[in-house]
Amino acid sequence: MADVTLRDVARVSGCSVATVSRVLAGTRPVGAETARRVREASEALGYRPNHAARALRSRSTGTVGLVLPQITNPFYPTLVRELTHALHAEGRAVLLADCDDDPVAEAEYIADLLGRQVDALLVIPAHEERSRDAVTAAVARVPLVLMDRGCGPAVADSVAVDNTAGMALVLDHLAATGRRRVCFLGAAGTASTATERRGAYAAGAAALDPGAPDRVALGDFSVEWGRAAVDEVWPTRPDALVCANDLIAVGALQRLQQLGVDVPGDVAVTGFDDIPMAALSAPGITTVRQPVAELAAEAARLLARRLAGGEEGPRQAIRLAPELIVRESSAPSTASRPSGTVPAPGGGRRAVPTQTGPSAPA
Amino acid sequence: MADVTLRDVARVSGCSVATVSRVLAGTRPVGAETARRVREASEALGYRPNHAARALRSRSTGTVGLVLPQITNPFYPTLVRELTHALHAEGRAVLLADCDDDPVAEAEYIADLLGRQVDALLVIPAHEERSRDAVTAAVARVPLVLMDRGCGPAVADSVAVDNTAGMALVLDHLAATGRRRVCFLGAAGTASTATERRGAYAAGAAALDPGAPDRVALGDFSVEWGRAAVDEVWPTRPDALVCANDLIAVGALQRLQQLGVDVPGDVAVTGFDDIPMAALSAPGITTVRQPVAELAAEAARLLARRLAGGEEGPRQAIRLAPELIVRESSAPSTASRPSGTVPAPGGGRRAVPTQTGPSAPA
DNA sequence: CTGAAAGCGCTAACAT
DNA sequence: ATGTTAGCGCTTTCAG
């Protein structure tokens, strides 16, 4: 309450402010007895360092800015949580900015955060191209790590899941469970998550069926698009819908159920990200889980490295391996129907089960 | 990049640092011509105020701390978004701390944020009692607004939805659609959201059925509990499950579907909060929508008031009215099935629809 | 190992 | 209306 300063601690412990500073920061060796007295006094007075003063003097605020496109995107809360925890563990605080998918707002937030002397920036760019200038400008001022999405080649250090590997996990799984007429419900646009996932689909789907790479519908990463996409592709009678993220999968599932289509009997549905809703949906959605805690830890590590080692060293692009989470939405089409369910009207061939756990690694 | 300071601007524009400061902050009248020169120089040099210095001197960082229990609780992302937008609009930045439902961590974050000289604190307390000391201590140092949950009587200004009114909306709706054997799936514990909602249920349910106030199962605010709670209450054959939040409702719905129970034919299910999942669930969940944007705006307003007007004025406890969102999960039990849907096997009586929009006010 | 002193960049008295 | 000056609380030379 009463703002206790270094001077107060110095007075009470009977030494100079310099000594107190050294004890508390551990910057330089201090006599054991003196150190004890200082710590005692500091404790007794309830001393709290004034970060503003410290920042002014040491040019470091112990603060990092986190700029993201939409906290309401269900993939981000978990990421934010892991990031804040990782950074707090290093004694840093997190300034949060939600730019609402607007690159202009994003640029303003970045500028504002730089003005507030953040030590570093963590950015999930809102747009592949339109975020680039602001990010590039920021990179020149502070360490900056890009997360989740890219923003041009080698613009900054980056950490993301290996989307290509994730899509391969899905396709392998579908192949192994007898699906052939797969079809991709993806997102148009240049976001790296969109391009990488659809690229990986195109590359891998040919192994299932020569026609598969062309069975692609592109919209955005939303539930609404998932619903609409089903109407677009259903006439081609696919036996699996590979969705570019879980929201699309949720939408697809809804529309299929509305149409009376049996999932997974008639068609399998898969997602990407493993947002909470994927597990809670009925049927549960088979998806690719991003290693969120590890992504956060890597980002924090990269930042720490730049903050310590200065600017040197080449840009790093870290890709972490995802994990396939198998749920009911992709149970083999050959599976017998669970009891308590009614056969769909369209009627489809189906037979022997192969084995499907609620969650199995690839 | 090159750190331009007030002095540089002063030198170039040919006046004193004080004048420059006054021009840029607009604190005091300055000659038009001088002001122009200053602004020009500042522009030309790319001057960026140093917030650390400003904070040290003026004892105001333009920063507010936001402490919450769990960003992964699906109700909070929207709130966080609205709060950050409201505060950014006033030129403040937001320091985020997720205490992971741990009052001890919460206390540490609060102390840390105070050390970082936040101008104010926004706290969603993790615990009704165990958060109190930290909050009380913080209230003595900076303006503080409690959100969503309480933390003892009149500890600080607070903003929350009117839980009692919300529960009344639900009960009225159920009564109007012919439900009588209602039953409450709530949360034990002393969080205000838990106590107020179950209190309101107990108070209002008697109007439907004398036995209703006693048909109560208490657990926590989770999907898992929703599932378990169904097993606990289903033997009493209720025709409506009033859930204390949407997560419980989602769990209840899942378990009911697993049991082959028809919703809303056999039983209606309602939630509270209107998290995104409530709309996306199948059937959509009837729920009570919190006026999130308004809650955020009120909180920002309260903070601004304290920040401007000093400490004076009595503590305010603002309660905002919620809105009932009617979805399929509570359609009258007499409703006919939408076309394109397959009859469930368990077979339940059902008939004419009354009218159900995807979203209707009470 | 410790103390004295010089600011970090800015704002707010206090002069003029 | 403008300039001068004194710090905000801390870290960090530089002496001792």
Coordinates of N, CA and C (backbone and C1' of nucleotides) in Angstrom, one line a residue, chain B residues 6 21 28 47 50 53-54 57, chain C residues 8-15:
Chain B
L6 N 12.4 13.1 -26.1 CA 11.8 14.4 -26.1 C 12.8 15.5 -26.4
S21 N 6.6 18.2 -24.4 CA 5.7 17.4 -23.6 C 4.3 17.9 -23.6
R28 N -1.5 21.4 -21.5 CA -1.6 22.8 -21.3 C -1.6 23.6 -22.6
Y47 N 9.3 10.2 -33.5 CA 9.3 10.2 -32.0 C 8.3 9.2 -31.5
N50 N 8.4 7.2 -24.5 CA 8.8 6.1 -23.7 C 7.9 5.9 -22.6
A53 N 9.2 5.6 -18.9 CA 9.6 6.9 -18.3 C 8.3 7.7 -17.9
R54 N 7.4 7.7 -18.8 CA 6.1 8.3 -18.5 C 5.5 7.7 -17.3
R57 N 7.2 8.6 -14.0 CA 7.0 10.0 -13.6 C 5.5 10.2 -13.2
Chain C
dC8 P 20.6 10.1 -19.3 O5' 19.6 8.9 -19.5 C5' 20.0 7.6 -19.8 C4' 18.8 6.7 -19.7 C3' 17.5 7.3 -20.2 O3' 17.2 6.8 -21.4 C1' 17.2 6.4 -17.9
dG9 P 17.1 7.7 -22.7 O5' 15.6 8.3 -22.6 C5' 14.5 7.5 -22.6 C4' 13.3 8.2 -22.0 C3' 13.0 9.5 -22.8 O3' 11.7 9.4 -23.3 C1' 13.0 9.8 -20.5
dC10 P 10.9 10.6 -23.8 O5' 10.1 11.1 -22.5 C5' 9.1 10.2 -22.0 C4' 8.7 10.7 -20.6 C3' 7.9 12.0 -20.6 O3' 6.5 11.7 -20.5 C1' 9.5 12.0 -18.9
dT11 P 5.4 12.8 -20.7 O5' 5.3 13.4 -19.2 C5' 4.8 12.6 -18.2 C4' 4.8 13.3 -16.9 C3' 3.9 14.6 -16.8 O3' 3.4 14.5 -15.5 C1' 6.1 15.2 -16.3
dA12 P 2.0 15.3 -15.1 O5' 2.6 16.3 -14.0 C5' 3.3 15.7 -12.9 C4' 3.9 16.8 -12.1 C3' 3.0 18.0 -12.0 O3' 3.2 18.6 -10.7 C1' 4.9 18.7 -13.1
dA13 P 2.0 19.1 -9.8 O5' 2.0 20.7 -9.7 C5' 3.0 21.4 -10.1 C4' 4.1 21.5 -9.0 C3' 4.3 22.9 -8.5 O3' 4.9 22.9 -7.2 C1' 6.0 22.4 -10.1
dC14 P 4.8 24.2 -6.3 O5' 5.8 25.2 -7.1 C5' 7.2 24.8 -7.1 C4' 8.0 25.7 -8.0 C3' 7.6 27.2 -7.8 O3' 8.8 27.9 -7.4 C1' 7.8 26.6 -10.1
dA15 P 8.8 29.4 -7.0 O5' 9.8 29.9 -8.0 C5' 9.4 30.7 -9.1 C4' 10.4 30.7 -10.2 C3' 10.5 32.0 -10.9 O3' 11.9 32.3 -11.2 C1' 9.5 30.5 -12.4

